[in-house]
PDB file of C-alpha atoms in Angstrom:
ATOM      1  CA  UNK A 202    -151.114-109.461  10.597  1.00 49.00           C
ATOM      2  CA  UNK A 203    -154.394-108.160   9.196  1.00 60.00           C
ATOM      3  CA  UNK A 204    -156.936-110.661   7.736  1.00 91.00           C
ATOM      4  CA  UNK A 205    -158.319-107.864   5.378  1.00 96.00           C
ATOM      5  CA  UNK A 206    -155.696-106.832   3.157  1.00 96.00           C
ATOM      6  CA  UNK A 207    -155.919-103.431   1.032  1.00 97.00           C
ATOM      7  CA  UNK A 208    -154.221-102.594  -1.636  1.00 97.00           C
ATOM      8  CA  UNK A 209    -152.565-100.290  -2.638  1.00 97.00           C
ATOM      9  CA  UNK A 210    -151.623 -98.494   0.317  1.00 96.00           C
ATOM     10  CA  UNK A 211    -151.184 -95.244  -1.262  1.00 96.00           C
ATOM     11  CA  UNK A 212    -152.570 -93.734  -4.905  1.00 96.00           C
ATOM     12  CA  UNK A 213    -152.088 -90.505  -6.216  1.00 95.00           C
ATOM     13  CA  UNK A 214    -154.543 -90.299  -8.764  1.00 93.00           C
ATOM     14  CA  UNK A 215    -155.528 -86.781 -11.401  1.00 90.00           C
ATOM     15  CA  UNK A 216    -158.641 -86.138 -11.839  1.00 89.00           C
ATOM     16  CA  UNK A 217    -159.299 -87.583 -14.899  1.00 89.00           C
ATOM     17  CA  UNK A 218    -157.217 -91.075 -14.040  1.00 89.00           C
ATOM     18  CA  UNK A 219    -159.306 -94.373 -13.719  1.00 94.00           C
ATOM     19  CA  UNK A 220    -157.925 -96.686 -10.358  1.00 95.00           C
ATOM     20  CA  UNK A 221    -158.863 -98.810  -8.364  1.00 97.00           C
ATOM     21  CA  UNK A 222    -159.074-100.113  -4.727  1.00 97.00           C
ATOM     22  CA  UNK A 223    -158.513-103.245  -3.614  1.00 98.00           C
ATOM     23  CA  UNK A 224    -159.985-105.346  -0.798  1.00 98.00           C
ATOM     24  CA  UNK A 225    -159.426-109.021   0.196  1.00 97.00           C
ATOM     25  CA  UNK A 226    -160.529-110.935   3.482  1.00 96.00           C
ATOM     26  CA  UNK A 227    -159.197-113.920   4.453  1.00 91.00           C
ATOM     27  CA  UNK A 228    -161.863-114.789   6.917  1.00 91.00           C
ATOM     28  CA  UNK A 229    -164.904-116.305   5.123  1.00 90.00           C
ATOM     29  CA  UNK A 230    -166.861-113.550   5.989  1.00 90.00           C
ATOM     30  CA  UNK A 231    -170.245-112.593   4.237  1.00 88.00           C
ATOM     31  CA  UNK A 232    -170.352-108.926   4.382  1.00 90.00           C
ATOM     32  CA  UNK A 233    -168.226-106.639   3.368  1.00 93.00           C
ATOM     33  CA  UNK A 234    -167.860-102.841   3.725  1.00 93.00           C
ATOM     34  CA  UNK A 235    -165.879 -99.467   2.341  1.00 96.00           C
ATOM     35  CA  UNK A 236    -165.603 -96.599   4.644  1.00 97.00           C
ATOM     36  CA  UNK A 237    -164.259 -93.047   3.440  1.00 97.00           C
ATOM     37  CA  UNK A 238    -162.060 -91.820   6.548  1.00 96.00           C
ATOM     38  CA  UNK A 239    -160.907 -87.792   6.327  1.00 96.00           C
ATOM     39  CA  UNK A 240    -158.612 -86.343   8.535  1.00 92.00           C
ATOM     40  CA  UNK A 241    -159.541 -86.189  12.138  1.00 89.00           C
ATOM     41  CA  UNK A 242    -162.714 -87.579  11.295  1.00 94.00           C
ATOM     42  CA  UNK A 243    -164.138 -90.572  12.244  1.00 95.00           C
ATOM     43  CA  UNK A 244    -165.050 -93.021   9.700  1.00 95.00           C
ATOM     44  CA  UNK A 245    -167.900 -92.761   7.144  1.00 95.00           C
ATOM     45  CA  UNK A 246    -169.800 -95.570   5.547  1.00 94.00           C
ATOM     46  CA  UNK A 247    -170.200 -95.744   2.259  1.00 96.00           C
ATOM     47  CA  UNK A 248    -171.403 -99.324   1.380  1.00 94.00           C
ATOM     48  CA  UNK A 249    -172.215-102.460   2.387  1.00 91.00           C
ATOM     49  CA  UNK A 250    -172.149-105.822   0.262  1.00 91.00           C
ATOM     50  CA  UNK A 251    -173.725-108.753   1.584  1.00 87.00           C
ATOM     51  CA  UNK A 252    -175.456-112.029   0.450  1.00 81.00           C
ATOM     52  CA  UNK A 253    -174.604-110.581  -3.112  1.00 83.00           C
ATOM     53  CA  UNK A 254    -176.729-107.584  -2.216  1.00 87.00           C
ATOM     54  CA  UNK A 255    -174.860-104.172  -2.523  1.00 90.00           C
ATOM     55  CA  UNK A 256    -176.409-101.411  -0.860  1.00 90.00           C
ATOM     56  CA  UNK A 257    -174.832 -97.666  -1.140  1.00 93.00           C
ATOM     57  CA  UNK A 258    -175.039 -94.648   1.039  1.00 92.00           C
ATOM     58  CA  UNK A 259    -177.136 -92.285  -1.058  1.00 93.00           C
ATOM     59  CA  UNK A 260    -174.502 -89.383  -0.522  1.00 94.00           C
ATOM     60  CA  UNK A 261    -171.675 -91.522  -2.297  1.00 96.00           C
ATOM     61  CA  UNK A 262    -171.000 -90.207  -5.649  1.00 96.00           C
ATOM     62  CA  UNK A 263    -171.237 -92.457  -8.977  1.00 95.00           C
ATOM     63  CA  UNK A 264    -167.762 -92.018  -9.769  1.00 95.00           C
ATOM     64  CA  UNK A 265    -166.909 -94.526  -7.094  1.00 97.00           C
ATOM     65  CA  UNK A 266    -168.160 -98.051  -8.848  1.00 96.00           C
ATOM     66  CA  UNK A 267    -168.346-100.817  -6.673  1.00 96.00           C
ATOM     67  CA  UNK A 268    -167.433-104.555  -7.773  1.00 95.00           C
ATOM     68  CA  UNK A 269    -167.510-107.710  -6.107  1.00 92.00           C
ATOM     69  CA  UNK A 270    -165.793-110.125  -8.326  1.00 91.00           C
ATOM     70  CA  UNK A 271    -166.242-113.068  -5.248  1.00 88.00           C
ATOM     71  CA  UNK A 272    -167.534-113.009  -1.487  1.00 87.00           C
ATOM     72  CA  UNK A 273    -163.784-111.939  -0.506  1.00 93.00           C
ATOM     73  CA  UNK A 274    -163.076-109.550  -2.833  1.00 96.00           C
ATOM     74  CA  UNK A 275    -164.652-106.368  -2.512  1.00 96.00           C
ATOM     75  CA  UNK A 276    -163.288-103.396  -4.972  1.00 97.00           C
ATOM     76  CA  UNK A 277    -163.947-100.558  -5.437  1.00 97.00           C
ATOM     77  CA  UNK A 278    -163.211 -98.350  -9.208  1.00 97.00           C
ATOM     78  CA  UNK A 279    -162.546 -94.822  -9.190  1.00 95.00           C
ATOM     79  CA  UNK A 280    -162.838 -92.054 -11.942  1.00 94.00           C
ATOM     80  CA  UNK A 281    -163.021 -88.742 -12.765  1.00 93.00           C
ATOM     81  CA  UNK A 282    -162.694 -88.089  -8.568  1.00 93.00           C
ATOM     82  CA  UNK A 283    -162.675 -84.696  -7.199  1.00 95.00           C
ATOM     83  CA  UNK A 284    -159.546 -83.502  -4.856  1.00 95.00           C
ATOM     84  CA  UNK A 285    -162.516 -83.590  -2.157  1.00 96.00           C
ATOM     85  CA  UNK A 286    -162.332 -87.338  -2.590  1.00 96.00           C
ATOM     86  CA  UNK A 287    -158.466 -87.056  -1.096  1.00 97.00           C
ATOM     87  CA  UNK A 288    -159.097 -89.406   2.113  1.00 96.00           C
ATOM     88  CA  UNK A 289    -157.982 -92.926   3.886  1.00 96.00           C
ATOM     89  CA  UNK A 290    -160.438 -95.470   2.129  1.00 97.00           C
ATOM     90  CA  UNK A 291    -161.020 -98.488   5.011  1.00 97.00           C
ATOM     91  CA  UNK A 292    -162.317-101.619   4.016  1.00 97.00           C
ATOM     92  CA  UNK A 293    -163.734-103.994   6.965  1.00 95.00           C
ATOM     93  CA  UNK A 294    -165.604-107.187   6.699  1.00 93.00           C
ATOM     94  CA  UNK A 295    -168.073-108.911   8.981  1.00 90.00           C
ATOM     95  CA  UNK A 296    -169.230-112.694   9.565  1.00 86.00           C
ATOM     96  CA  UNK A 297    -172.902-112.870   8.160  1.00 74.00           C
ATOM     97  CA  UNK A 298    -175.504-110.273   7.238  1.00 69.00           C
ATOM     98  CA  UNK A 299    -173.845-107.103   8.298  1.00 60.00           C
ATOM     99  CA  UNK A 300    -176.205-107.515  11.244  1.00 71.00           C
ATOM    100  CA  UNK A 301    -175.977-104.933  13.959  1.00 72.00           C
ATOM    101  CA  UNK A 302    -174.741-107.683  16.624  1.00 76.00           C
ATOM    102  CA  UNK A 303    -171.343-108.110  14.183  1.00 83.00           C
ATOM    103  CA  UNK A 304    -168.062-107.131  14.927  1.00 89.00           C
ATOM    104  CA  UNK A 305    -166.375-105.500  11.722  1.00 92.00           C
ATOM    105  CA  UNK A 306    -162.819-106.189  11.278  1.00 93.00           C
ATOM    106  CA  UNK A 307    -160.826-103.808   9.332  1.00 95.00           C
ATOM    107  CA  UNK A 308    -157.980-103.556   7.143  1.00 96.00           C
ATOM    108  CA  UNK A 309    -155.231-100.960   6.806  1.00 95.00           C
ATOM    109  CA  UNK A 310    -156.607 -98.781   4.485  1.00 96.00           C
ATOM    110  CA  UNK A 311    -155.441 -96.857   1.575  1.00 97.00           C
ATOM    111  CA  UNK A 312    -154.696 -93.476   1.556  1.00 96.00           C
ATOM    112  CA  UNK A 313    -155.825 -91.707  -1.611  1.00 97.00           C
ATOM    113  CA  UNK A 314    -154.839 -88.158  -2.906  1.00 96.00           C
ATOM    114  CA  UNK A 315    -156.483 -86.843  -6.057  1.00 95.00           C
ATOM    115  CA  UNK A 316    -154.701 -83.884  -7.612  1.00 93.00           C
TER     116      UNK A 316
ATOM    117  CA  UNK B 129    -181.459 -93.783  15.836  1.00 77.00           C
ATOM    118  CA  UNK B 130    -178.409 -94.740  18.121  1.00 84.00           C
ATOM    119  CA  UNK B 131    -175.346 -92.377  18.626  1.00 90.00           C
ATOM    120  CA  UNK B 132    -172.252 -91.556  20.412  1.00 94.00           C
ATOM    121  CA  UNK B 133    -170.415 -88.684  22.480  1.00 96.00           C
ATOM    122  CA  UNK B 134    -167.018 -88.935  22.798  1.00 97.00           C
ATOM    123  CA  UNK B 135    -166.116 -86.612  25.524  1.00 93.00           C
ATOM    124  CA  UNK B 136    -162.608 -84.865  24.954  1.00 93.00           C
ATOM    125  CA  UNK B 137    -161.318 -84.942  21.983  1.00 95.00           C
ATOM    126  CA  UNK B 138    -157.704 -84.460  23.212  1.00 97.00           C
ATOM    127  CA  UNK B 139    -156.514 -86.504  26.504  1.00 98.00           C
ATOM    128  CA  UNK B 140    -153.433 -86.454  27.571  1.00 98.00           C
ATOM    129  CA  UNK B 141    -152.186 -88.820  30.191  1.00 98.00           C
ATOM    130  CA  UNK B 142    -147.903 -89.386  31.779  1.00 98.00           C
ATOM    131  CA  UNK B 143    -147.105 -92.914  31.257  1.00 98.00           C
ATOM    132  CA  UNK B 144    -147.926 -95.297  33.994  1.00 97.00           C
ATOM    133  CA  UNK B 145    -150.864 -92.928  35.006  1.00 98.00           C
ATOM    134  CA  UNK B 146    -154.342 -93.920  34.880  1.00 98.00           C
ATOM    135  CA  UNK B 147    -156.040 -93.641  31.003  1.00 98.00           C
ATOM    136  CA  UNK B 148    -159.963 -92.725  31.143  1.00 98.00           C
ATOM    137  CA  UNK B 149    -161.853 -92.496  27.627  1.00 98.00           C
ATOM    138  CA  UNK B 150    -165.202 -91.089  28.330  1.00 98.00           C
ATOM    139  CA  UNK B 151    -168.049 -92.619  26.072  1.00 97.00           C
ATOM    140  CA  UNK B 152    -171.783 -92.270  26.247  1.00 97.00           C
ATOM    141  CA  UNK B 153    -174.323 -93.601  23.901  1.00 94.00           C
ATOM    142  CA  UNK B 154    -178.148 -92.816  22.992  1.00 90.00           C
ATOM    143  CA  UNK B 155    -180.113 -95.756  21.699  1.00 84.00           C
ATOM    144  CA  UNK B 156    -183.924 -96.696  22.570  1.00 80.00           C
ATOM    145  CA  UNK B 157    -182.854-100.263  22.704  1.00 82.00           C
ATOM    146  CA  UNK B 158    -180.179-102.258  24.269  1.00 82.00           C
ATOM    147  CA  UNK B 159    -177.322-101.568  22.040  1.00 87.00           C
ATOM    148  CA  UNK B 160    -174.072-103.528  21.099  1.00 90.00           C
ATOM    149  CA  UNK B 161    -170.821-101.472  21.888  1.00 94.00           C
ATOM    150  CA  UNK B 162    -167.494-101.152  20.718  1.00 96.00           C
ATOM    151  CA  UNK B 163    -164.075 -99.605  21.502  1.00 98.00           C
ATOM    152  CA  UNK B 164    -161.956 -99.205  18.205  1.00 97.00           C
ATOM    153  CA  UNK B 165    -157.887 -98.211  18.273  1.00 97.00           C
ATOM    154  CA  UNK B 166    -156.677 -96.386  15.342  1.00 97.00           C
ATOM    155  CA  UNK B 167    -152.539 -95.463  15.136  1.00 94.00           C
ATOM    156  CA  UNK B 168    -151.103 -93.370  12.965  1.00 89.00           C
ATOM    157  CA  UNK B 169    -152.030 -93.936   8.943  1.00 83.00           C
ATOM    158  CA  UNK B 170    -153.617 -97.553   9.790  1.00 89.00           C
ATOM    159  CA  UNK B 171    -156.567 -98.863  10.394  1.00 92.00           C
ATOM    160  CA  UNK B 172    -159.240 -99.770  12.938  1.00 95.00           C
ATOM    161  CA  UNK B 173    -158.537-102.386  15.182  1.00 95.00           C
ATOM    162  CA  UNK B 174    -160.842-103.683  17.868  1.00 95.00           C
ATOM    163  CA  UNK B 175    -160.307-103.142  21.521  1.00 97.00           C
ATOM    164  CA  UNK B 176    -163.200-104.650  23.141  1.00 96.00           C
ATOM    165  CA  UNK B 177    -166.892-105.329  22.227  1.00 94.00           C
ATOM    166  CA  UNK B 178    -169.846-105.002  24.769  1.00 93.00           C
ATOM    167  CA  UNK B 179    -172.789-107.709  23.971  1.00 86.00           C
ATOM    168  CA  UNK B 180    -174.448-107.719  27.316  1.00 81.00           C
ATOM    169  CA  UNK B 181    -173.410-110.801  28.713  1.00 79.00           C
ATOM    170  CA  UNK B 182    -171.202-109.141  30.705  1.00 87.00           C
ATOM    171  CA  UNK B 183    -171.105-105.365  32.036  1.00 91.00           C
ATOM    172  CA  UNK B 184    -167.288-105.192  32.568  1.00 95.00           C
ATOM    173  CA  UNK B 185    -165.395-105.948  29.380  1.00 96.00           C
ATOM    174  CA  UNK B 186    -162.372-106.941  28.983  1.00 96.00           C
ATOM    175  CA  UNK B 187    -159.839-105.955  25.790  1.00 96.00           C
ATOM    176  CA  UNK B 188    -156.466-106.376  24.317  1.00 95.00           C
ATOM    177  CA  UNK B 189    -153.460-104.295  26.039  1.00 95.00           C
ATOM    178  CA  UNK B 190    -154.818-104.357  29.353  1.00 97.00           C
ATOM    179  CA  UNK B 191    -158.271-101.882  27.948  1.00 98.00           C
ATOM    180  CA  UNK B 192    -161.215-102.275  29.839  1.00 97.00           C
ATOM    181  CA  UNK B 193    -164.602-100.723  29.322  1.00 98.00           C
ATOM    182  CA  UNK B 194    -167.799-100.466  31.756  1.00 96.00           C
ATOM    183  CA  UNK B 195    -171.285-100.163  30.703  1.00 95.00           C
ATOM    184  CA  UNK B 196    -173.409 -98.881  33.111  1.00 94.00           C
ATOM    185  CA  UNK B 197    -177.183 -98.195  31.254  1.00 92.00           C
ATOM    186  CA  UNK B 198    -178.351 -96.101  34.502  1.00 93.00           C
ATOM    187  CA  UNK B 199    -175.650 -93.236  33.208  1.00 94.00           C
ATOM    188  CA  UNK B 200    -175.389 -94.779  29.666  1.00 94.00           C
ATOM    189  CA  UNK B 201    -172.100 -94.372  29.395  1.00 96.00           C
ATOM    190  CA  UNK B 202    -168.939 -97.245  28.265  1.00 97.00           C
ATOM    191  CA  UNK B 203    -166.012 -95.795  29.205  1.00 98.00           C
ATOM    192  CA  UNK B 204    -162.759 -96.660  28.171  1.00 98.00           C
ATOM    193  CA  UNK B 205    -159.699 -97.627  30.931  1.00 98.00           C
ATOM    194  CA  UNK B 206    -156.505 -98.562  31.501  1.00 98.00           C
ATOM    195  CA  UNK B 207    -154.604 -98.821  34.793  1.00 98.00           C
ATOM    196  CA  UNK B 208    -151.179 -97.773  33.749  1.00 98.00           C
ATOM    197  CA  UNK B 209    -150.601 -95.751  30.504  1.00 98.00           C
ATOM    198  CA  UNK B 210    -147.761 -96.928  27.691  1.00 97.00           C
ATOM    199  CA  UNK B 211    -146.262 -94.959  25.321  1.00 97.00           C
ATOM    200  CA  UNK B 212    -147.160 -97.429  22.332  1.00 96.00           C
ATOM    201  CA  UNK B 213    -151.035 -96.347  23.654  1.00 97.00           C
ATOM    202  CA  UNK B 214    -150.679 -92.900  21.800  1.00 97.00           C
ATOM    203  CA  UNK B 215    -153.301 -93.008  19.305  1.00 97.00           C
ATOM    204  CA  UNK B 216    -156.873 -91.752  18.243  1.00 97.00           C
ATOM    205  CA  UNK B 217    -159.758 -94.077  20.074  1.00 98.00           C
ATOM    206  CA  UNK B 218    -163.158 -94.324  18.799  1.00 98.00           C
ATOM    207  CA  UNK B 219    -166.303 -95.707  20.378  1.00 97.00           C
ATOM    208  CA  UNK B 220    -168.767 -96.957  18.794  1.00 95.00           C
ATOM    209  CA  UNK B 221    -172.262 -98.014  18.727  1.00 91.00           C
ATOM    210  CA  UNK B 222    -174.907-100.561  16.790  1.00 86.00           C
ATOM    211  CA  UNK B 223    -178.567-101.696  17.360  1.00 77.00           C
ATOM    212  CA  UNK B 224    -181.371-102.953  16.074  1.00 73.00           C
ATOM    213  CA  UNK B 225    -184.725-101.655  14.633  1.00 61.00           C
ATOM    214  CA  UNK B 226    -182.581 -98.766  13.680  1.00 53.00           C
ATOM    215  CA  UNK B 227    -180.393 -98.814  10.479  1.00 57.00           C
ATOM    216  CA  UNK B 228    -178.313-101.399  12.593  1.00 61.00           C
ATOM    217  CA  UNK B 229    -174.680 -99.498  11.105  1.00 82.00           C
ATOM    218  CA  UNK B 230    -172.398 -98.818  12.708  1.00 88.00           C
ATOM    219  CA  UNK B 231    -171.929 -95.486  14.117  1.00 90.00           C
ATOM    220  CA  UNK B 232    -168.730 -93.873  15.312  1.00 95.00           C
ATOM    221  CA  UNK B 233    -167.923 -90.976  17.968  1.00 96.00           C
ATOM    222  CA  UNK B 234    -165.965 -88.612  16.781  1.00 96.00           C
ATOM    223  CA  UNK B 235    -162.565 -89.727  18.434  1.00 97.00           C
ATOM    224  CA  UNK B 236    -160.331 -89.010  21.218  1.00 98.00           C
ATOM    225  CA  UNK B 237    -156.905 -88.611  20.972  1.00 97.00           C
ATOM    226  CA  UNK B 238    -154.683 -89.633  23.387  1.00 98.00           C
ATOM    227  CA  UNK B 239    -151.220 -88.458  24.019  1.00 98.00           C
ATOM    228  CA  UNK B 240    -148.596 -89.925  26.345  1.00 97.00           C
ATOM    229  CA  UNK B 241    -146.562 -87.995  28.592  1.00 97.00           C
ATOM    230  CA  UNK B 242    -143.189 -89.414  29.337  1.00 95.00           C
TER     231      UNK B 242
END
C-alpha cells in the first residue's frame, strides 16, 4: 500500500475541459512535489510545496494551477492543456524542507491523455 | 550541478543470473544517492538510498548498490535475477549547494529471460 495516494488514476481530458489532480499523503510530511513523467523518460519536476512556500519550475505552463488546500493535500488544476501535456503525472512527498538529504516517496501516478 | 549516467538503457538478464545496473554520478560535493524501481504504469518506489554512513547499501528484494567515489559510480546488483524484477530502474542523485533536486538518469530497463 502506497502512503501517497493519487487520484484519479486515469483522465481523458479535451482541450478545453477544466480537471483536476489529486494528491494525498498520509505521512505527515512537509514537502510535497508533482513530477510530469513521458514515456520512456525519466521523471521531470515541476514543483515543489513546502513550509507553505510553492515554488514552480519556470518551464511549467500556467495552465497547470497548483493548490494546496492543507500540508497533505497537494492538487494540482488543469485547463485548456495541450495534447503535449498527455503524460503520467507523479506526486511524491518528503519529510521536511524538500532538503537534498530527503528521501521522496511517491505515489502511483495518474496517467493523463488530452485529446 | 550534480548528474547521472545510466549506462544501458536496455539490460537483459535469464532469471537466476547475476543483475548489474551501471550508475555513475558527477557532483563537486559528496552527494546523497538513490536507486528508484518503476513497473509498468506505477510509480516510483525506493530501492535503496546511499547517505554515506555506509558504502555498501543494502535494499528491498535482495538490491544492493556500491558507491565507490574513486570511480564515482553506485551500481545497482542483485545475485540471482526474478522474473517479478522486470521493470525500468532509475538512479538518482541530490546534493547540496546546488539546486539540491532531485535529478534522475535516464533509466534502464531490465528484461528477464526465462
Amino acid at each position: 500500500d502506497t502512503e501517497v495516494t493519487q487520484t484519479p488514476k486515469h483522465l481523458v481530458m479535451g482541450m478545453t475541459n477544466k480537471k483536476s489532480l489529486k494528491c494525498e499523503q498520509h505521512m505527515g510530511h512537509r514537502a510535497m512535489y508533482w513530477y510530469k513523467q513521458k514515456a520512456k523518460k525519466p521523471p521531470e519536476l515541476m514543483l515543489v510545496y513546502s513550509y507553505e512556500k510553492l515554488s514552480i519550475n519556470e518551464s511549467v505552463p500556467s495552465r497547470f494551477s497548483p493548490e494546496c488546500p492543507n500540508s497533505s493535500l497537494l492538487n494540482l488544476h488543469l485547463h485548456a492543456l495541450q495534447p503535449e501535456d498527455s503524460a503520467l503525472y507523479l506526486c511524491a512527498s518528503s519529510s521536511s524542507s524538500g532538503g537534498y538529504q530527503e528521501t521522496q516517496y511517491f505515489g502511483p501516478g495518474t496517467r493523463l491523455l488530452v485529446l | 550541478a550534480q548528474s547521472v549516467t545510466q549506462l544501458g538503457s536496455h539490460v537483459s538478464v535469464s532469471e537466476g543470473a547475476l543483475v548489474l545496473l551501471r550508475c555513475n554520478y558527477s557532483s563537486s560535493v559528496p552527494p546523497y544517492l538513490f536507486w528508484y524501481v518503476q513497473y509498468p504504469n506505477q510509480g516510483l518506489q525506493l530501492l535503496l538510498k546511499y547517505t554515506s554512513a555506509a558504502t555498501l547499501v543494502k535494499g528491498i528484494n535482495d538490491f544492493e548498490a556500491e558507491f565507490k567515489k574513486s570511480e564515482t559510480s553506485f551500481h545497482l546488483t542483485k545475485p540471482s535475477a526474478h522474473m517479478s524484477d522486470a521493470a525500468e530502474y532509475f538512479c538518482a542523485v541530490s546534493a547540496p549547494r546546488g539546486n539540491e533536486k532531485l535529478t534522475f538518469g535516464t533509466g534502464t530497463r531490465l528484461t528477464i529471460i526465462p
